[in-house]
mmCIF file with all atom_site columns, C-alpha atoms in Angstrom:
data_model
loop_
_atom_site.group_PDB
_atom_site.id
_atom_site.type_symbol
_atom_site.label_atom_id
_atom_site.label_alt_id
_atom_site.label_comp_id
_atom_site.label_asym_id
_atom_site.label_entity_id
_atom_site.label_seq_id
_atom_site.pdbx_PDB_ins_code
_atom_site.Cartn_x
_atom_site.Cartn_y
_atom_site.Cartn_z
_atom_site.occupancy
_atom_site.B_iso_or_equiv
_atom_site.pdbx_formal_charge
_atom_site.auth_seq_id
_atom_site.auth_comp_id
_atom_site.auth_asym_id
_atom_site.auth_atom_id
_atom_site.pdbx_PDB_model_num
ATOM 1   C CA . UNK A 1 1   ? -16.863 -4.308  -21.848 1.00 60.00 ? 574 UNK A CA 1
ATOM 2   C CA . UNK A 1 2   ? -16.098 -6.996  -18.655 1.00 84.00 ? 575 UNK A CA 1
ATOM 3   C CA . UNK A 1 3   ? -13.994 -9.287  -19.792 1.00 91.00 ? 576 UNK A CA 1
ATOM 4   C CA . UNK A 1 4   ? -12.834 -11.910 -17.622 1.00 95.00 ? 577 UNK A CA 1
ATOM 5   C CA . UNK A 1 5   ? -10.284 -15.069 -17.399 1.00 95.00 ? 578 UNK A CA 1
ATOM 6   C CA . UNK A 1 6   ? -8.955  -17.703 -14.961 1.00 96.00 ? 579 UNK A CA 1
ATOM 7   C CA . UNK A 1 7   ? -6.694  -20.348 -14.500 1.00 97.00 ? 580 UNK A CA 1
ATOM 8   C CA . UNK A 1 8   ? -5.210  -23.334 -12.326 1.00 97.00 ? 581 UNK A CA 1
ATOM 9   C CA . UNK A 1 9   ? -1.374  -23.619 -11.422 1.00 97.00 ? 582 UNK A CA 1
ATOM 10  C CA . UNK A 1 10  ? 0.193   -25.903 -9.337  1.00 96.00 ? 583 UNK A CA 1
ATOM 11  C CA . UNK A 1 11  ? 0.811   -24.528 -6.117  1.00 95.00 ? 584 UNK A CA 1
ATOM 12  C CA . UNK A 1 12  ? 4.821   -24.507 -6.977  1.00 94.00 ? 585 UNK A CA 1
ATOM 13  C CA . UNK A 1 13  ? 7.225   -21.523 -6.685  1.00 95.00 ? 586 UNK A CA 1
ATOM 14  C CA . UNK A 1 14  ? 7.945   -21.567 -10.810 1.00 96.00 ? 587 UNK A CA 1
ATOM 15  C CA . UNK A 1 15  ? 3.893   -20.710 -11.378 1.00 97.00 ? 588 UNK A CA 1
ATOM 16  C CA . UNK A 1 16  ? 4.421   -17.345 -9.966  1.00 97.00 ? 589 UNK A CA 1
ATOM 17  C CA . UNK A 1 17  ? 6.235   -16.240 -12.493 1.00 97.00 ? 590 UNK A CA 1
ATOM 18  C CA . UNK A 1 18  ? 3.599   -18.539 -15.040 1.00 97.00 ? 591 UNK A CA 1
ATOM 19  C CA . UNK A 1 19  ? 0.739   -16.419 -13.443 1.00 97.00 ? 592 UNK A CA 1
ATOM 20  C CA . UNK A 1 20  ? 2.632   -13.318 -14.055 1.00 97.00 ? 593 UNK A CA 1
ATOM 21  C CA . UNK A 1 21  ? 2.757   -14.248 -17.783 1.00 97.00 ? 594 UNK A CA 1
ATOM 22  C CA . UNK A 1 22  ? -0.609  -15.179 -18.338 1.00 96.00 ? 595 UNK A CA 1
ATOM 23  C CA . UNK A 1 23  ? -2.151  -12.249 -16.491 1.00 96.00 ? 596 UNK A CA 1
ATOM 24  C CA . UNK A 1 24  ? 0.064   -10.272 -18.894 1.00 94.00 ? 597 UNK A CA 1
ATOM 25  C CA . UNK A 1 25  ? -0.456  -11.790 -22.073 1.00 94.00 ? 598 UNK A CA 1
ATOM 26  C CA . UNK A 1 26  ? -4.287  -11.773 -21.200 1.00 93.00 ? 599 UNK A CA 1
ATOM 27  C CA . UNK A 1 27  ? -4.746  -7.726  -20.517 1.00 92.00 ? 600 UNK A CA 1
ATOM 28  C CA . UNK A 1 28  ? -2.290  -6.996  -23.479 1.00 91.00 ? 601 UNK A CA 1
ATOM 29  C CA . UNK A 1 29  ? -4.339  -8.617  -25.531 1.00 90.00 ? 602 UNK A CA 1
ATOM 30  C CA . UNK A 1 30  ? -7.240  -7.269  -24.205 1.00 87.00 ? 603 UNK A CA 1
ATOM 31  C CA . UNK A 1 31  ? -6.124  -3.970  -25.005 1.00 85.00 ? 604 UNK A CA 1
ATOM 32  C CA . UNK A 1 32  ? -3.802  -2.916  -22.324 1.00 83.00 ? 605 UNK A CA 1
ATOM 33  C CA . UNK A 1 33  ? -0.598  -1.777  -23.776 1.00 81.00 ? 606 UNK A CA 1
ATOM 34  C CA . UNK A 1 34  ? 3.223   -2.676  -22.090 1.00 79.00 ? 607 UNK A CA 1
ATOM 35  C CA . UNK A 1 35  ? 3.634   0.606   -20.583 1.00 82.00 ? 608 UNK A CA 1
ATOM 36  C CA . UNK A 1 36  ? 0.044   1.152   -19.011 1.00 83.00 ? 609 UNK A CA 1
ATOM 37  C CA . UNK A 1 37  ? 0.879   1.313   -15.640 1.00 84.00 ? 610 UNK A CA 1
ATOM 38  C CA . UNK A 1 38  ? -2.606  -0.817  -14.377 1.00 86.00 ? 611 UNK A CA 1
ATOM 39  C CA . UNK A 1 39  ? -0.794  -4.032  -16.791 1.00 89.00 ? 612 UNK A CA 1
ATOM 40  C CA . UNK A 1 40  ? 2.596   -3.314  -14.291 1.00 92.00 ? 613 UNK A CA 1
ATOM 41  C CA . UNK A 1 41  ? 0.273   -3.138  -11.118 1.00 94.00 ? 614 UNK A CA 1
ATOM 42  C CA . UNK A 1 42  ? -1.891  -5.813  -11.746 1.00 94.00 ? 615 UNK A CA 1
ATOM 43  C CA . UNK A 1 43  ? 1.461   -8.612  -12.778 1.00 95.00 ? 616 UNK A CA 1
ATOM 44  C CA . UNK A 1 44  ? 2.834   -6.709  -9.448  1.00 95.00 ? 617 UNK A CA 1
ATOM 45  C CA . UNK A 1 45  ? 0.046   -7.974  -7.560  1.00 96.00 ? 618 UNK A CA 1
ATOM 46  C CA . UNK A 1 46  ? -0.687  -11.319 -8.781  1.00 97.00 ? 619 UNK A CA 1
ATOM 47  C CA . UNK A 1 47  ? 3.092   -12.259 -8.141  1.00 96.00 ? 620 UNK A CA 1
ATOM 48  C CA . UNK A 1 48  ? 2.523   -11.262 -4.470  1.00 94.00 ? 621 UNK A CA 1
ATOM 49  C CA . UNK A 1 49  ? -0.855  -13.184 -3.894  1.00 96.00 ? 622 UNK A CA 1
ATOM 50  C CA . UNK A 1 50  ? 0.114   -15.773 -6.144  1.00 96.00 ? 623 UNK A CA 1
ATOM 51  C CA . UNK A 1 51  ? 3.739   -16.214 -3.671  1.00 94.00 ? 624 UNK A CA 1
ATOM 52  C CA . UNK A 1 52  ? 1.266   -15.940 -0.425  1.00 92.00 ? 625 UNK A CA 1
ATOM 53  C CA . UNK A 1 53  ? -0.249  -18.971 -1.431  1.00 93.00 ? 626 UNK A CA 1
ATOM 54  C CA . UNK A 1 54  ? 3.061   -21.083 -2.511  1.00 93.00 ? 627 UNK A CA 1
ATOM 55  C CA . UNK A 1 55  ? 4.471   -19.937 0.420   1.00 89.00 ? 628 UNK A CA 1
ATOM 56  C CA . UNK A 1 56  ? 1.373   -19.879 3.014   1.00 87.00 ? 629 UNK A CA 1
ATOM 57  C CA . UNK A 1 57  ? -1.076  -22.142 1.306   1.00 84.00 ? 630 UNK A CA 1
ATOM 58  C CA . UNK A 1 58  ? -2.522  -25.193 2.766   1.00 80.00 ? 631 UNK A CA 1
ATOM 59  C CA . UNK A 1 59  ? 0.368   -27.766 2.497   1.00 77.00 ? 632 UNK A CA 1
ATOM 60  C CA . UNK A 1 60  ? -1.617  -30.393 0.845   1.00 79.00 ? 633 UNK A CA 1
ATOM 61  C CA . UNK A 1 61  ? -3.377  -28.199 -1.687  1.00 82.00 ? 634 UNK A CA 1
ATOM 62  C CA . UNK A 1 62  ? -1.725  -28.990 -5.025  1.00 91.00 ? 635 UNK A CA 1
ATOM 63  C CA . UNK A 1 63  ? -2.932  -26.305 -6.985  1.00 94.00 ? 636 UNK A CA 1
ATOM 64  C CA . UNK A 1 64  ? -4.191  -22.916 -6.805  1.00 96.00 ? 637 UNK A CA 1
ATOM 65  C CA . UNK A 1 65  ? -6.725  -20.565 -9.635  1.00 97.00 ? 638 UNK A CA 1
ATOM 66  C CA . UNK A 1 66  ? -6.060  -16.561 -10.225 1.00 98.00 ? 639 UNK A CA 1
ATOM 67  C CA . UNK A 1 67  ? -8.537  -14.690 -12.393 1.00 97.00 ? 640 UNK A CA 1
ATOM 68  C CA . UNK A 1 68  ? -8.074  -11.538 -14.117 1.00 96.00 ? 641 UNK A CA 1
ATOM 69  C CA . UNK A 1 69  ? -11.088 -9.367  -14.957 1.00 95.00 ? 642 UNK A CA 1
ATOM 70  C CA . UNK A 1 70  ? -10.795 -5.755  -16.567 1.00 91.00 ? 643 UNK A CA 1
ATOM 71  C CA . UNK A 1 71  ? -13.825 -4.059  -16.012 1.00 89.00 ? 644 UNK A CA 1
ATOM 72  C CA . UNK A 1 72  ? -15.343 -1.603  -18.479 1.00 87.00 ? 645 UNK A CA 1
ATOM 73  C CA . UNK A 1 73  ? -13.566 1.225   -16.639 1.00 87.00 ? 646 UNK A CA 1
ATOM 74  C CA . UNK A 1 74  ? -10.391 0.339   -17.877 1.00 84.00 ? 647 UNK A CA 1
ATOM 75  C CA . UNK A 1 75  ? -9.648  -1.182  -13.924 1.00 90.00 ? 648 UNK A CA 1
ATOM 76  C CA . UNK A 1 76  ? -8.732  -4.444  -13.563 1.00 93.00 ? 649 UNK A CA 1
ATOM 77  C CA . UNK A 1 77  ? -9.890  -6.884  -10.494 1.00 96.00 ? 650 UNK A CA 1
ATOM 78  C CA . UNK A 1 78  ? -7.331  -9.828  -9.722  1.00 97.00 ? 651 UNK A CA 1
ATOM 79  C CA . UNK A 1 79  ? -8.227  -12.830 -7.789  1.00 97.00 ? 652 UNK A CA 1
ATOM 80  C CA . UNK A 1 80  ? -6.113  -15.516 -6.297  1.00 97.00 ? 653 UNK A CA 1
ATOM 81  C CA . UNK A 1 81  ? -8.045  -18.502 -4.413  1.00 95.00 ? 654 UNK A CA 1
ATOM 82  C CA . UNK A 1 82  ? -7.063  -21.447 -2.355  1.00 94.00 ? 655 UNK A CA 1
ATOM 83  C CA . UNK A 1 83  ? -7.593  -24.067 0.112   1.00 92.00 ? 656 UNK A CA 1
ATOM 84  C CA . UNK A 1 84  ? -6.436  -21.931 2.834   1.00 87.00 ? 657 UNK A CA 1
ATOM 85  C CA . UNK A 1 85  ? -8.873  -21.335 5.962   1.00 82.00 ? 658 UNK A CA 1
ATOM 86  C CA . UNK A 1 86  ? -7.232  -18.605 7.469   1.00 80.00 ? 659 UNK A CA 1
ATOM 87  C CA . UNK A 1 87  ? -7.127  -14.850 6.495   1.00 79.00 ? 660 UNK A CA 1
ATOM 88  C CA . UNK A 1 88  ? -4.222  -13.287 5.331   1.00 79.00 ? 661 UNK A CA 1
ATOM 89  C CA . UNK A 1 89  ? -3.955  -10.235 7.406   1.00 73.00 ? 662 UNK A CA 1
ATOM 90  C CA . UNK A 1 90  ? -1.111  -7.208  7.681   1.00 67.00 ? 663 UNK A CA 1
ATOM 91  C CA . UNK A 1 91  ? 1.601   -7.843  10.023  1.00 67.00 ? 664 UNK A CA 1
ATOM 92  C CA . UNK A 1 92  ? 3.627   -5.643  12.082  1.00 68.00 ? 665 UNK A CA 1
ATOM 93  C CA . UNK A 1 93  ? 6.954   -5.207  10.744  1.00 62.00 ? 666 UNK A CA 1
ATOM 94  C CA . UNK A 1 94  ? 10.475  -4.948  11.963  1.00 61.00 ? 667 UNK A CA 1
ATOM 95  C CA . UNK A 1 95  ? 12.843  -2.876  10.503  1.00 70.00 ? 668 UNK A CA 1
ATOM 96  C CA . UNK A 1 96  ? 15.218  -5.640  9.526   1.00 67.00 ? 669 UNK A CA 1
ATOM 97  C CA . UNK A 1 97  ? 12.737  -8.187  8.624   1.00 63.00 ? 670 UNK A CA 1
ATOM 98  C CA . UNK A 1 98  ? 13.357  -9.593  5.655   1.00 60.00 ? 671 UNK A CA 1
ATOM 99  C CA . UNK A 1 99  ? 9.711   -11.156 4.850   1.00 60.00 ? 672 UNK A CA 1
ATOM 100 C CA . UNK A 1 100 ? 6.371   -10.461 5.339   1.00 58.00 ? 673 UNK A CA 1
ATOM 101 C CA . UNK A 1 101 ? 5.693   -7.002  3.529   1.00 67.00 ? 674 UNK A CA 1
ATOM 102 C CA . UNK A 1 102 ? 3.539   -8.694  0.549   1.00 78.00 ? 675 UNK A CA 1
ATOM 103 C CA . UNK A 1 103 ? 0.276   -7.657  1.787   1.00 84.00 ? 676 UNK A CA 1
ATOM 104 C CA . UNK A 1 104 ? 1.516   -4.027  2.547   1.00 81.00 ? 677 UNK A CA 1
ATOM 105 C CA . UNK A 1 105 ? 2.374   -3.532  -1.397  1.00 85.00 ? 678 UNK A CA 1
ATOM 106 C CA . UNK A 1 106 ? -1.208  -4.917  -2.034  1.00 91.00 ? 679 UNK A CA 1
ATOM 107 C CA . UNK A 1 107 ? -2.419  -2.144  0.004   1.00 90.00 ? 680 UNK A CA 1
ATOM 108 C CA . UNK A 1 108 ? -0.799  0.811   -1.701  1.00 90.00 ? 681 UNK A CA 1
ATOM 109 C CA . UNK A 1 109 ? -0.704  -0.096  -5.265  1.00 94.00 ? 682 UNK A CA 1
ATOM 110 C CA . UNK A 1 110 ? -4.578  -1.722  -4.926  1.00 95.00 ? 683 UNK A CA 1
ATOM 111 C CA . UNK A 1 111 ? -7.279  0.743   -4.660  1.00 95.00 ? 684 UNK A CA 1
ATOM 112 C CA . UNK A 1 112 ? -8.932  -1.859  -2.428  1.00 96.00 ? 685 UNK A CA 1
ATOM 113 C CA . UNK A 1 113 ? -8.089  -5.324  -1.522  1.00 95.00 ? 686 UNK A CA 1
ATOM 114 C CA . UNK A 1 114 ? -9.935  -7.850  0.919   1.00 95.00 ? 687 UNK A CA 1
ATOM 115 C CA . UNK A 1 115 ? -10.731 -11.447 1.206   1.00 95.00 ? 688 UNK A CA 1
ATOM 116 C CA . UNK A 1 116 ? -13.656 -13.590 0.030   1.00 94.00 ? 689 UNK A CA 1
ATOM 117 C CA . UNK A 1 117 ? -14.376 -16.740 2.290   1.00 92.00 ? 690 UNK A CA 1
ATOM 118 C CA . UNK A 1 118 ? -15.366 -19.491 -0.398  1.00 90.00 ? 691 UNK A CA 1
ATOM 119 C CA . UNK A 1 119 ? -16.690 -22.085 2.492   1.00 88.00 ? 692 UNK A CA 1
ATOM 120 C CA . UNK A 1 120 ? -15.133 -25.044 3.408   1.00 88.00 ? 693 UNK A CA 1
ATOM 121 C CA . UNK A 1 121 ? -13.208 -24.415 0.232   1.00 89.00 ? 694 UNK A CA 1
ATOM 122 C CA . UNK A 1 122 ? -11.457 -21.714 0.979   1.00 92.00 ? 695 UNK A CA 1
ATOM 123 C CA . UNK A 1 123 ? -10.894 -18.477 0.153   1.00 94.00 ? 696 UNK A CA 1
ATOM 124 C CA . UNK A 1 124 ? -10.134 -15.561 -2.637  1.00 96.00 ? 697 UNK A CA 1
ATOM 125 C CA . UNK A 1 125 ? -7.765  -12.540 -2.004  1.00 96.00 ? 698 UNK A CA 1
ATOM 126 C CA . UNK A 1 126 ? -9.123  -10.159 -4.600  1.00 97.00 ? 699 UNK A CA 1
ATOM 127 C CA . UNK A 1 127 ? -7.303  -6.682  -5.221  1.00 97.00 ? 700 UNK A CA 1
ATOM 128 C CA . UNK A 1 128 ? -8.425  -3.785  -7.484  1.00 97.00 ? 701 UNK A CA 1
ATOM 129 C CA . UNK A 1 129 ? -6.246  -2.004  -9.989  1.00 94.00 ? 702 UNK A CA 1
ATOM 130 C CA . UNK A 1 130 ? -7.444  1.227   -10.549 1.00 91.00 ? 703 UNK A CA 1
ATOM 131 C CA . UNK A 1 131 ? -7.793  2.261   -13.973 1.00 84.00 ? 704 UNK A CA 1
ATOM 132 C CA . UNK A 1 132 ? -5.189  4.376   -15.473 1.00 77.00 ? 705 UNK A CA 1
ATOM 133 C CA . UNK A 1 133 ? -6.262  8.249   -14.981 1.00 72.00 ? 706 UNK A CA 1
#
């Protein structure tokens, strides 16, 4: 069974944490239970594309939606979309940089992640969680 939800925050550091809770709530109740490790992955990565877009976002773009779908499989496909025209791409990294490494934990806990250009309204960073094996 697909099942699939989504929601607008305001793009504020406190709806991080919100979109963590709501993501959550909505695959527990779906069936995924507190200790599956796709519910940890899946809160894990909406709290890093959901702070991308606080913290990168377009400045004038008040809010922001996430979606959580959990696919038959028992994966779990998360979506974060904004304003924001240009791609969020992996950086090079320092060793004593202190920022910058939230797309690098997209791309090992996701099984695949990638971005969806929505137009001249934006764009959606997607990421897979696989399903538990």
């Amino acid at each position: 069974m697909l099942r699939r939800n989504s929601f607008r925050l305001p793009r504020h550091p406190a709806s991080v944490g919100l979109a963590r809770r709501r993501v959550r709530d909505h695959l527990a109740d779906w069936g995924h239970g507190h200790d599956d490790p796709a519910l940890a992955d899946a809160v894990l990565l909406v709290s890093e594309l959901a702070t991308n877009v606080v913290r990168h976002g377009p400045l004038l773009e008040r809010e922001f939606e996430v979606a959580v779908t959990a696919l038959a499989d028992g994966s779990c496909l998360i979506e974060v979309s904004d304003e924001g025209q240009l791609e969020p791409r992996l950086r090079l990294l320092g060793e004593g940089e202190e920022s910058g490494r939230g797309l690098h934990l997209v791309e090992s806990v996701a099984a695949a992640w990638g971005v969806w250009s929505r137009g001249r309204h934006g764009q959606t960073v997607w990421a897979l969680v696989p399903a538990p094996t």
